[in-house]
Tab-separated table of C-alpha atoms in Angstrom:
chain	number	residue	atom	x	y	z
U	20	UNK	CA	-33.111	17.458	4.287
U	21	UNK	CA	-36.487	17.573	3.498
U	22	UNK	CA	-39.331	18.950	6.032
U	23	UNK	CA	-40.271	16.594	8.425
U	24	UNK	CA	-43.776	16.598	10.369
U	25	UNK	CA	-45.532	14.653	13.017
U	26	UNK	CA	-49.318	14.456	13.544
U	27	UNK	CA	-49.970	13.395	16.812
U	28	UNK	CA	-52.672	14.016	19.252
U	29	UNK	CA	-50.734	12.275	21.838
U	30	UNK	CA	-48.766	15.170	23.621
U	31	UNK	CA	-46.289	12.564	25.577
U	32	UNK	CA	-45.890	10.502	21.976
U	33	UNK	CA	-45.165	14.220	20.359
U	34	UNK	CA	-42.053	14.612	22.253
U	35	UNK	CA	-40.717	11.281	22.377
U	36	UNK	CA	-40.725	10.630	18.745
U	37	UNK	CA	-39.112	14.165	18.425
U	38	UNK	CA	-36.188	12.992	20.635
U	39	UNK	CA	-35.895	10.029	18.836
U	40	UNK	CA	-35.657	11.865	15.758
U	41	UNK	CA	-33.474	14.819	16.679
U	42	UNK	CA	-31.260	11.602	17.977
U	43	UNK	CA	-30.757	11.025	14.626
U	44	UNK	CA	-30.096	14.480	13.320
U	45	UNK	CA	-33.728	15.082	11.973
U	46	UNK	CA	-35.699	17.891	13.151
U	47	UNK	CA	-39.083	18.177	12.977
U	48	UNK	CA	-42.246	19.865	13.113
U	49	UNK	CA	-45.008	18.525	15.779
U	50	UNK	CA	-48.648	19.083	15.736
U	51	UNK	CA	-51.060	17.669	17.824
U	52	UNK	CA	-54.140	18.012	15.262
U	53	UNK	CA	-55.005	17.367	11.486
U	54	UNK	CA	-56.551	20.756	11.827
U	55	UNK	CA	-53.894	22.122	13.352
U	56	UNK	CA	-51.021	21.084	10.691
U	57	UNK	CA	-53.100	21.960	7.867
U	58	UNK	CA	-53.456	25.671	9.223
U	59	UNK	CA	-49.965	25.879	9.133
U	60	UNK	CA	-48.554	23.827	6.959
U	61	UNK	CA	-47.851	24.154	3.063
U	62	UNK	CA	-49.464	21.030	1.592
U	63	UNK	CA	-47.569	21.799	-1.974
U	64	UNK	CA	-44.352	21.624	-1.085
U	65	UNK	CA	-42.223	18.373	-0.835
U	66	UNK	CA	-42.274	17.011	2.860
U	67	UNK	CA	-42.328	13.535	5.003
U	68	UNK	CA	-44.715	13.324	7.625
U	69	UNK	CA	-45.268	10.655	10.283
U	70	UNK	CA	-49.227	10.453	10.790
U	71	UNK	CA	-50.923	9.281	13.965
U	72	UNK	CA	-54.724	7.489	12.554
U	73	UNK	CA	-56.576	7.559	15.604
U	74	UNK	CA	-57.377	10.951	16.776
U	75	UNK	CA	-60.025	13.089	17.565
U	76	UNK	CA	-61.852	15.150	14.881
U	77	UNK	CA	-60.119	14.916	11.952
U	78	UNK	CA	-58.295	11.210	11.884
U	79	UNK	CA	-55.281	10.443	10.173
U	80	UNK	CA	-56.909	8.587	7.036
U	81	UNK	CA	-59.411	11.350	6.370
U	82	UNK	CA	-56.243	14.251	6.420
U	83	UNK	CA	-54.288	11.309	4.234
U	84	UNK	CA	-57.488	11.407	1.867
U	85	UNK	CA	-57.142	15.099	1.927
U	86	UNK	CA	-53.035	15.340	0.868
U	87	UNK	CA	-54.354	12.739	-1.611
U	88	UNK	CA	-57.304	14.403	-3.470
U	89	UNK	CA	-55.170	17.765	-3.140
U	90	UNK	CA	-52.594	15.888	-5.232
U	91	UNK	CA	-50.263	17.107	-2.264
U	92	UNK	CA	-46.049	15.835	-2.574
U	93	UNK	CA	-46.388	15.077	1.042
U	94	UNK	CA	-45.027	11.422	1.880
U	95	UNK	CA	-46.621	9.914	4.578
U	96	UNK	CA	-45.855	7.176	6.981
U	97	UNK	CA	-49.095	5.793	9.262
U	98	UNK	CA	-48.428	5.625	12.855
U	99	UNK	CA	-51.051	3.762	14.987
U	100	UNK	CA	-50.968	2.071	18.277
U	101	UNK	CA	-53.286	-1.192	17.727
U	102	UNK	CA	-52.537	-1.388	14.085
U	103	UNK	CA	-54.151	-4.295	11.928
U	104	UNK	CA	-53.775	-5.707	8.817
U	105	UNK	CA	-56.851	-4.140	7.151
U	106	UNK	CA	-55.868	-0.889	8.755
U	107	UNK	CA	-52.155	-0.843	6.919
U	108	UNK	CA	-53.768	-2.029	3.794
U	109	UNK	CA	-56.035	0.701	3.891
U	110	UNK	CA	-53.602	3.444	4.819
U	111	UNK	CA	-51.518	2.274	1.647
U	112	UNK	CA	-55.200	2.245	-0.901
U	113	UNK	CA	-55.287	5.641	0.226
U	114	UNK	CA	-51.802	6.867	-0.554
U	115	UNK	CA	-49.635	6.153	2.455
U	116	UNK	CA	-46.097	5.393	1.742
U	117	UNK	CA	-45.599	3.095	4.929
U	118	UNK	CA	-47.334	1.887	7.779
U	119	UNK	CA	-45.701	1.445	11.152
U	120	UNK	CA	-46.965	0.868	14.973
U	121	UNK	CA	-45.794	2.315	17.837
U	122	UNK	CA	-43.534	1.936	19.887
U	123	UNK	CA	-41.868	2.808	16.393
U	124	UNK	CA	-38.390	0.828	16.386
U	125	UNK	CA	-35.963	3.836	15.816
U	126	UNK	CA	-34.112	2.326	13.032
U	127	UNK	CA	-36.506	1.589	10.890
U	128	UNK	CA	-37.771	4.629	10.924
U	129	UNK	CA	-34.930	5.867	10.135
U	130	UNK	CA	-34.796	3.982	7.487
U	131	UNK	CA	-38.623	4.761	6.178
U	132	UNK	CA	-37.793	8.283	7.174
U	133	UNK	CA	-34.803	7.910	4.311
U	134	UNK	CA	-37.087	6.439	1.711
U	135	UNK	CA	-39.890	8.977	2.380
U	136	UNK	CA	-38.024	11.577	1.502
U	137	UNK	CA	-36.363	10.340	-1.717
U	138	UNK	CA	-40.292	9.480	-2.864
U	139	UNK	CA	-41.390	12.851	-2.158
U	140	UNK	CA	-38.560	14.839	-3.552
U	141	UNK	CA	-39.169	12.792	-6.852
U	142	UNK	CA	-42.794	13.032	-6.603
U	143	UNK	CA	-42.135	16.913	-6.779
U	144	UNK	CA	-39.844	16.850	-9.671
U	145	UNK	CA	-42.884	14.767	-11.467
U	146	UNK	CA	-45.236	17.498	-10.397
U	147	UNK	CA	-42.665	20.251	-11.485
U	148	UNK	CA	-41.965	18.821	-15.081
U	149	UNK	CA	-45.519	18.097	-15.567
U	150	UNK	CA	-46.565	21.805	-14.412
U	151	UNK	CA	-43.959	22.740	-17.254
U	152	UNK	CA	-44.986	20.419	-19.932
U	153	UNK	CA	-48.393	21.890	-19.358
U	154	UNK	CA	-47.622	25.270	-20.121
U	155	UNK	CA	-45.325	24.722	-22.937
U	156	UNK	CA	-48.639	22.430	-24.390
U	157	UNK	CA	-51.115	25.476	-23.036
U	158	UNK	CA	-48.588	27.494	-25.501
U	159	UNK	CA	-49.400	25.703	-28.963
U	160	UNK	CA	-52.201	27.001	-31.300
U	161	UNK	CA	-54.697	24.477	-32.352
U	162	UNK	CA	-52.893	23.811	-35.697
U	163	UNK	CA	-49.925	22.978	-33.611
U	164	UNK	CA	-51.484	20.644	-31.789
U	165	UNK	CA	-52.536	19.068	-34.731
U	166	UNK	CA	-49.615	19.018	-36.062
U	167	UNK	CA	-48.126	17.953	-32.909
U	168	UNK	CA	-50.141	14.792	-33.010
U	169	UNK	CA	-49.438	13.523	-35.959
U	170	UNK	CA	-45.715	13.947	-36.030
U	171	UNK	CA	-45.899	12.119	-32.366
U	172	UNK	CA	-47.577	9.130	-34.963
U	173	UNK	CA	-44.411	9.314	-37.016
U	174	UNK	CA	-46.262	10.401	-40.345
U	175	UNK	CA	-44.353	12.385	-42.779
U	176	UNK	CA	-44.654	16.146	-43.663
U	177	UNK	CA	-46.443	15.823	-46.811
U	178	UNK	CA	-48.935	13.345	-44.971
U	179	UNK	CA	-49.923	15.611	-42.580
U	180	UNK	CA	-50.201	18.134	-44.830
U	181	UNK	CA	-52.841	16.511	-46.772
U	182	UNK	CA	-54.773	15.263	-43.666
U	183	UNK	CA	-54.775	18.907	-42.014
U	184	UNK	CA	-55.485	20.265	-45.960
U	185	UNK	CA	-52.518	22.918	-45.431
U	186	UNK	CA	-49.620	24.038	-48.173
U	187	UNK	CA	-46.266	21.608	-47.266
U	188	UNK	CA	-44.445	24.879	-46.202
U	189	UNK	CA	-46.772	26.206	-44.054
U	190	UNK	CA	-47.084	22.793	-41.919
U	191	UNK	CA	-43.132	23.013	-42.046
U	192	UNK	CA	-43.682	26.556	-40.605
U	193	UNK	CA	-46.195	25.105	-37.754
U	194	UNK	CA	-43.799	22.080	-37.436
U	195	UNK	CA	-41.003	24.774	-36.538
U	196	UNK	CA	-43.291	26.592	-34.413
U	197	UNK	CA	-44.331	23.002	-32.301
U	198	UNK	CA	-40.610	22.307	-31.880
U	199	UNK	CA	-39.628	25.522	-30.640
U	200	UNK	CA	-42.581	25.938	-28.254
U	201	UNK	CA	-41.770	22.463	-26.607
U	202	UNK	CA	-38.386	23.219	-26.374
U	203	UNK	CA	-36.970	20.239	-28.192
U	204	UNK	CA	-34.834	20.210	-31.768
U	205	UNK	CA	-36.266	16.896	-33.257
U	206	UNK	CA	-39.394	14.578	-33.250
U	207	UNK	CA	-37.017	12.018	-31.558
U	208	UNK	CA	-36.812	14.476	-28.107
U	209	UNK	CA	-40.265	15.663	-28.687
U	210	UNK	CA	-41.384	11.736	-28.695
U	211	UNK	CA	-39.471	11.207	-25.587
U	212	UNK	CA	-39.952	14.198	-23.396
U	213	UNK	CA	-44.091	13.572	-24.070
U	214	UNK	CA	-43.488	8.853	-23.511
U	215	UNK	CA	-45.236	9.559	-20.327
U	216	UNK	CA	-47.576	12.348	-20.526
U	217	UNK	CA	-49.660	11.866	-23.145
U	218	UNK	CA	-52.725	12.153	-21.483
U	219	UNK	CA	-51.607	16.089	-21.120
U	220	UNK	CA	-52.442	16.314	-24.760
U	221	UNK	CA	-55.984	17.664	-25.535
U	222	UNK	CA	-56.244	17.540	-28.906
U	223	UNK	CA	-58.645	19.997	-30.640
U	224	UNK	CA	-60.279	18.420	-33.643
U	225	UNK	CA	-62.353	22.113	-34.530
U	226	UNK	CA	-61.108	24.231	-37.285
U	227	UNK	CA	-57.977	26.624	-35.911
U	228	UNK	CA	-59.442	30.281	-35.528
């Protein structure tokens, strides 16, 4: 099971929803400020955590803002007690998974609870295999990148050759190089490990040092 928080400055609400939830067989962690949880709390890990938006100081949309810009794993659910329409629609521009009003019917937050924590863990595998891609792409020379471009455009060897101005066998030797660094055998995998994170590639158009 994944972590499980509550943000709550509502000391009575606190405990209930923690009896509901250790009901169910979920524990979690209580804190009764924004300040509070992130003093304490790991924001890069995967976690779910059920977020009260009225409180004092920091509120629950400005510490959802926060996980946001931080690029945080966290999945969160909104809690509110006089919830409104252009309340849960804002809560959900700014990144919440779920919006729900209390008293929170205990099971559908179970349910929510269930489908927070599948979205987080796979938000964390996206942030994990993009942290990787990055440094195997932080690994290439400029030449490879080059060369790394243009084999992602499907031209052949003795194409990009001529464009990069290089001897056949030594973009061969570069081609080798790319494959090895991105851990993949063919263009094919290289083509398909990169479908969705192209916009990792900074391609360097100066000369290679």
């Amino acid at each position: 099971m994944t972590q499980l928080y509550l943000v709550d400055d509502d000391q009575d609400v606190l405990d209930s929803l923690s009896w509901m939830l250790e009901g169910m067989g979920l524990s979690c962690q209580g804190f009764n400020s924004a300040d509070n949880f992130l003093q304490k709390v790991d924001i890069t890990l995967p976690a779910v955590l059920l977020l009260d938006i009225k409180m004092p100081g920091m509120d629950g949309i400005a510490l959802l803002t926060h996980l946001s810009q931080a690029q945080s794993p966290i999945t969160v659910i909104m809690l509110t007690g006089h919830g409104t329409i252009a309340m849960a629609v804002h809560s959900i521009q700014q990144g919440a998974f779920n919006f729900l009003e209390k008293p929170v019917d205990g099971d559908k937050l179970r349910t929510l609870v269930a489908e927070a924590e599948a979205h987080t863990l796979e938000k964390w595998q996206q942030k994990s295999l993009q942290s990787d891609l990055l440094q195997r792409l932080a690994s290439l020379s400029q030449r490879e990148t080059q060369v790394m471009e243009r084999i992602l455009e499907g031209k052949m060897n003795k194409v990009i050759a001529a464009e990069l101005d290089i001897a056949q066998r030594t973009l061969e030797l570069h081609r080798q190089k790319v494959m090895q660094k991105m851990q993949v055998s063919n263009a094919a995998e290289l083509a398909w490990l990169l479908a969705d994170y192209k916009h990792l590639i900074q391609l360097k158009g100066a000369e290679p040092c």
